[in-house]
Coordinates of C-alpha atoms in Angstrom, one line a residue:
M1256 CA 173.5 98.4 129.1
K1257 CA 172.0 98.6 125.6
Y1258 CA 168.2 98.8 125.4
P1259 CA 165.8 97.3 124.5
L1260 CA 167.0 94.0 125.8
T1261 CA 167.0 91.4 123.1
P1262 CA 166.0 87.7 123.6
D1263 CA 169.6 86.6 123.4
V1264 CA 170.3 88.7 126.4
K1265 CA 167.2 88.0 128.4
P1266 CA 164.5 85.5 127.4
E1267 CA 161.2 86.9 126.2
F1268 CA 159.3 85.5 129.2
C1269 CA 161.6 87.3 131.7
T1270 CA 159.7 90.6 131.5
T1271 CA 160.4 93.8 133.5
G1272 CA 156.8 94.9 132.9
T1273 CA 157.8 97.7 130.4
F1274 CA 157.5 97.9 126.7
M1275 CA 160.3 95.8 125.2
R1276 CA 161.9 96.0 128.7
L1277 CA 162.8 99.6 128.3
P1278 CA 164.1 101.5 131.3
A1279 CA 162.0 104.0 133.2
S1280 CA 164.6 106.8 132.7
R1281 CA 167.8 107.5 130.7
E1282 CA 169.7 110.5 129.6
N1283 CA 168.7 112.4 126.4
A1284 CA 165.4 110.5 126.1
K1285 CA 163.4 111.6 123.0
L1286 CA 160.6 109.1 123.2
A1287 CA 158.4 107.8 126.0
I1288 CA 155.9 105.0 126.4
V1289 CA 153.0 106.0 128.6
G1290 CA 150.2 103.7 129.8
M1291 CA 146.7 105.2 130.1
P1292 CA 144.6 102.4 131.5
F1293 CA 141.2 104.2 131.5
D1294 CA 138.0 102.8 130.1
T1295 CA 135.2 104.3 132.1
A1296 CA 134.1 106.4 129.2
A1297 CA 133.3 103.4 127.0
S1298 CA 129.7 103.0 125.9
F1299 CA 129.6 99.2 125.3
R1300 CA 132.4 96.8 125.9
V1301 CA 134.9 97.6 128.6
G1302 CA 138.4 96.2 129.3
A1303 CA 140.7 98.6 127.6
R1304 CA 142.2 99.4 131.0
F1305 CA 144.1 96.1 130.6
A1306 CA 145.6 97.1 127.3
P1307 CA 148.8 98.7 128.5
Q1308 CA 150.0 95.6 130.3
A1309 CA 148.8 93.3 127.5
I1310 CA 150.5 95.3 124.8
R1311 CA 153.7 95.5 126.8
Q1312 CA 153.6 91.7 127.3
A1313 CA 153.0 91.2 123.6
S1314 CA 156.0 93.5 122.8
M1315 CA 158.4 90.9 124.3
T1316 CA 158.3 89.0 121.0
L1317 CA 159.4 92.0 118.9
F1318 CA 163.0 92.6 117.9
P1319 CA 164.8 96.0 118.1
Y1320 CA 165.6 96.6 114.4
H1321 CA 163.0 98.0 111.9
P1322 CA 163.9 96.5 108.5
I1323 CA 161.7 98.9 106.5
H1324 CA 163.0 102.2 107.9
K1325 CA 166.5 100.7 108.8
V1326 CA 166.5 102.1 112.3
Y1327 CA 166.8 100.8 115.9
P1328 CA 163.9 103.0 117.0
F1329 CA 164.1 102.6 120.8
D1330 CA 167.8 102.8 120.9
D1331 CA 168.1 105.7 118.4
C1332 CA 165.4 107.6 120.4
Q1333 CA 166.9 106.7 123.8
A1334 CA 163.3 105.6 124.6
I1335 CA 161.9 105.1 128.0
D1336 CA 158.7 103.6 129.5
I1337 CA 157.4 105.7 132.4
G1338 CA 154.7 103.2 133.3
D1339 CA 151.0 103.9 133.7
V1340 CA 149.4 107.1 134.6
S1341 CA 147.5 106.8 137.9
V1342 CA 144.0 107.3 136.5
I1343 CA 140.9 107.5 138.7
P1344 CA 138.7 104.7 137.3
H1345 CA 135.4 106.2 138.2
N1346 CA 136.2 109.8 137.3
I1347 CA 136.6 111.0 133.7
H1348 CA 137.7 114.5 134.4
R1349 CA 140.2 113.8 137.1
S1350 CA 141.7 111.1 134.9
Y1351 CA 142.0 113.6 132.0
E1352 CA 143.9 115.9 134.4
V1353 CA 146.5 113.4 135.4
I1354 CA 147.0 112.2 131.8
E1355 CA 147.3 115.8 130.6
K1356 CA 149.9 116.6 133.3
A1357 CA 152.0 113.6 132.4
M1358 CA 151.9 114.3 128.7
T1359 CA 152.6 118.0 129.1
E1360 CA 155.7 117.3 131.3
L1361 CA 157.1 115.0 128.6
M1362 CA 156.3 117.4 125.7
E1363 CA 157.8 120.3 127.5
Q1364 CA 161.1 118.4 127.8
G1365 CA 161.0 117.7 124.1
I1366 CA 160.1 114.0 124.6
I1367 CA 157.6 112.6 122.2
P1368 CA 155.0 110.4 124.0
I1369 CA 153.4 107.3 122.7
G1370 CA 150.3 106.7 124.8
I1371 CA 148.8 103.3 125.3
G1372 CA 145.0 103.5 126.1
G1373 CA 142.5 103.0 127.3
D1374 CA 139.3 104.0 125.5
H1375 CA 139.4 106.8 122.9
S1376 CA 138.3 109.5 125.3
V1377 CA 141.9 109.7 126.6
T1378 CA 143.0 111.4 123.4
L1379 CA 141.2 114.5 124.5
A1380 CA 143.7 114.8 127.4
N1381 CA 146.6 114.1 125.1
L1382 CA 145.4 116.9 122.7
R1383 CA 145.1 119.3 125.6
A1384 CA 148.7 118.7 126.5
A1385 CA 149.8 119.1 122.9
A1386 CA 147.9 122.3 122.5
K1387 CA 149.4 123.7 125.7
V1388 CA 152.9 123.1 124.4
Y1389 CA 152.5 123.6 120.7
G1390 CA 149.3 125.5 120.2
P1391 CA 146.5 123.9 118.1
V1392 CA 147.8 120.9 116.2
A1393 CA 147.1 118.9 113.1
M1394 CA 145.8 115.4 113.6
I1395 CA 145.8 112.1 111.7
H1396 CA 143.1 109.9 113.1
F1397 CA 142.8 106.2 112.2
D1398 CA 139.4 104.8 113.2
S1399 CA 136.2 103.2 112.0
H1400 CA 134.2 105.9 113.8
T1401 CA 134.5 109.7 113.7
D1402 CA 134.1 110.1 117.5
T1403 CA 132.5 113.5 116.9
W1404 CA 129.1 112.6 118.4
D1405 CA 128.0 115.4 120.7
T1406 CA 126.4 113.5 123.6
Y1407 CA 125.4 110.0 124.8
Y1408 CA 122.5 109.9 127.3
D1409 CA 123.1 113.7 127.6
E1410 CA 126.7 113.1 128.7
K1411 CA 129.3 115.2 126.7
Y1412 CA 132.4 113.3 127.7
W1413 CA 132.7 109.7 126.5
H1414 CA 134.8 107.8 123.9
G1415 CA 132.5 108.9 121.1
S1416 CA 133.0 112.6 121.6
P1417 CA 136.7 113.5 122.0
F1418 CA 137.1 115.2 118.7
I1419 CA 134.0 117.5 118.9
R1420 CA 135.2 118.5 122.4
A1421 CA 138.7 119.1 121.0
Y1422 CA 137.2 121.3 118.3
E1423 CA 135.3 123.3 120.9
E1424 CA 138.4 123.7 123.0
N1425 CA 140.4 124.9 120.0
L1426 CA 143.0 122.1 120.3
L1427 CA 143.1 121.3 116.6
I1428 CA 143.5 123.0 113.3
P1429 CA 140.3 121.8 111.7
D1430 CA 141.4 121.8 108.0
K1431 CA 144.5 119.8 109.0
V1432 CA 142.5 117.0 110.6
F1433 CA 142.1 113.7 108.7
Q1434 CA 139.9 110.9 109.9
I1435 CA 140.7 107.8 108.0
G1436 CA 139.0 104.4 107.7
I1437 CA 135.5 105.4 108.7
R1438 CA 133.0 102.7 107.9
G1439 CA 130.0 100.8 109.2
T1440 CA 126.3 101.5 109.7
L1441 CA 125.1 104.8 110.9
N1442 CA 122.4 106.1 113.2
H1443 CA 121.4 108.8 110.7
P1444 CA 122.2 109.7 107.0
G1445 CA 124.1 112.8 108.1
D1446 CA 126.2 111.3 110.8
L1447 CA 129.5 112.0 108.9
D1448 CA 128.4 115.6 108.7
A1449 CA 129.2 116.0 112.4
S1450 CA 132.9 115.9 111.3
T1451 CA 132.8 117.6 107.9
D1452 CA 130.8 120.5 109.4
L1453 CA 133.7 121.1 111.8
G1454 CA 136.1 121.3 108.8
Y1455 CA 137.6 117.9 109.3
H1456 CA 138.5 115.7 106.3
V1457 CA 136.7 112.3 106.4
I1458 CA 138.1 109.5 104.3
T1459 CA 135.9 106.3 104.5
T1460 CA 137.3 102.8 104.0
P1461 CA 135.6 102.4 100.6
E1462 CA 137.3 105.7 99.4
L1463 CA 140.6 104.6 100.9
K1464 CA 140.5 101.3 99.0
E1465 CA 139.3 103.0 95.8
R1466 CA 142.0 105.7 95.8
G1467 CA 144.8 103.7 97.3
Y1468 CA 146.6 104.7 100.5
Q1469 CA 149.5 106.4 98.8
S1470 CA 147.2 108.9 97.1
V1471 CA 145.5 109.6 100.4
I1472 CA 148.8 110.1 102.2
Q1473 CA 150.0 112.4 99.5
E1474 CA 146.9 114.6 100.1
I1475 CA 147.4 114.5 103.9
R1476 CA 151.1 115.4 103.5
R1477 CA 150.3 118.4 101.2
K1478 CA 147.7 119.7 103.6
I1479 CA 149.5 119.2 106.9
G1480 CA 153.1 120.0 105.8
D1481 CA 155.4 120.5 108.8
T1482 CA 152.6 121.5 111.2
P1483 CA 153.0 119.8 114.6
C1484 CA 150.8 116.7 114.3
F1485 CA 149.3 114.2 116.7
L1486 CA 148.6 110.7 115.5
T1487 CA 145.8 108.8 117.2
F1488 CA 145.1 105.2 116.2
D1489 CA 141.9 103.3 117.2
I1490 CA 142.6 99.5 116.7
D1491 CA 139.1 99.1 115.3
F1492 CA 140.4 100.8 112.1
V1493 CA 141.7 97.3 111.4
D1494 CA 139.3 94.5 110.3
P1495 CA 138.1 92.5 113.3
S1496 CA 139.4 89.3 111.6
C1497 CA 142.9 90.7 112.4
A1498 CA 142.0 92.6 115.6
P1499 CA 139.0 91.1 117.4
G1500 CA 139.9 92.4 120.8
T1501 CA 138.2 95.8 120.6
G1502 CA 135.2 97.7 121.9
T1503 CA 133.0 98.4 118.9
L1504 CA 133.6 95.9 116.1
E1505 CA 133.1 97.1 112.4
V1506 CA 133.6 94.6 109.6
G1507 CA 135.2 95.5 106.3
G1508 CA 138.4 97.1 107.5
L1509 CA 142.0 96.9 106.3
S1510 CA 144.2 93.9 107.1
S1511 CA 147.1 94.0 109.4
L1512 CA 149.5 94.1 106.5
E1513 CA 147.6 97.0 104.7
T1514 CA 147.5 98.9 108.0
L1515 CA 151.3 98.6 108.6
Q1516 CA 152.0 99.6 105.0
M1517 CA 150.0 102.7 105.5
I1518 CA 151.6 103.6 108.8
R1519 CA 155.1 103.0 107.5
S1520 CA 154.4 105.5 104.6
L1521 CA 153.7 108.3 107.1
T1522 CA 157.3 109.7 106.8
D1523 CA 158.1 113.4 106.7
F1524 CA 155.4 114.5 109.2
N1525 CA 156.2 116.5 112.3
F1526 CA 154.7 114.1 114.8
I1527 CA 154.7 115.5 118.4
G1528 CA 152.8 112.6 119.9
Y1529 CA 151.0 109.4 119.3
D1530 CA 148.5 107.2 121.0
L1531 CA 147.0 103.7 120.4
V1532 CA 143.6 103.0 121.9
E1533 CA 140.6 100.6 122.2
V1534 CA 142.5 97.3 122.6
L1535 CA 140.4 95.1 124.8
P1536 CA 142.5 92.1 125.8
P1537 CA 139.7 90.2 127.6
Y1538 CA 137.9 89.8 124.2
D1539 CA 141.0 88.3 122.5
P1540 CA 142.5 85.2 124.1
T1541 CA 144.8 84.7 121.1
Q1542 CA 146.5 88.0 121.9
I1543 CA 146.8 89.0 118.2
T1544 CA 145.2 92.3 118.9
S1545 CA 147.7 93.2 121.5
L1546 CA 150.5 92.0 119.3
L1547 CA 149.3 94.2 116.4
G1548 CA 149.1 97.1 118.9
A1549 CA 152.7 96.5 120.0
T1550 CA 153.8 96.3 116.4
I1551 CA 152.1 99.6 115.5
I1552 CA 153.8 101.3 118.5
H1553 CA 157.1 99.9 117.2
D1554 CA 156.3 101.6 113.9
F1555 CA 155.4 104.9 115.6
A1556 CA 158.8 104.8 117.3
S1557 CA 160.4 104.1 113.9
L1558 CA 158.8 107.1 112.3
T1559 CA 160.3 109.3 115.0
A1560 CA 163.7 107.6 114.9
L1561 CA 163.8 108.0 111.1
K1562 CA 163.1 111.7 111.4
I1563 CA 165.9 112.0 114.0
K1564 CA 168.3 110.1 111.7
N1565 CA 167.4 112.3 108.7
H1566 CA 168.0 115.5 110.6
K1567 CA 171.4 114.6 111.9

């Protein structure tokens, strides 16, 4: 049987519970969807634990062909959906352990994971897996927040601290880390210094708009080159008018179209993993946030399929 199943084979409402009705296993898989329904590390709104199922449901309306990159991403990558990792909802560290284990097993087989969170704390587990397999990696981080705050009520592990913890654990190559789309009010004038002091490159939304995304991507491409790179995408990078279902809303972001254009320009990178986080379905009854999340995942898969196609 050819996957993913298209609506002319099986109606969109006849879901199997997987992303675009992908199978759980197949030979020569190069890409895997992984649900990480953990949101206990969130500081304000919760509900991101429901994102994997909501995004999978939204994916039913997508079609298999990517007209920009001219690939059938999930077919070209023999993609699978292994379901959700069995997180422990009240225990951050044990949840990290099971996520890291699942991601490590995939990466060791040469399978590129696309994780669906969950709050942004889960990315620390993904980076632990990546560093275990590839050593310290580069990272492209789309977000309205830097997530390099040290503690929250004296707690060091929460969704605002994954990238300072990743630095401390030597999971990243600091001068190959780009945090894009940062905006909004701050607690203190030097809040962004928490990232730049680590050696990370911070590109705010005003700078992104002034320079243009092509200029920014050219800079990132020059700096990262062919280094193994992890891409993490917080949905609050997008303006809340286009993605209202998220945890910490920040106005003044990019539109859905601008966001997709930027992601689709990220060709020629050596992506070894992706995740998409902070979708909160309970706060968006229209489901447009989940649909945007599903579309971004489709684009992630297309970037991998394009690389496979170009290296044949």
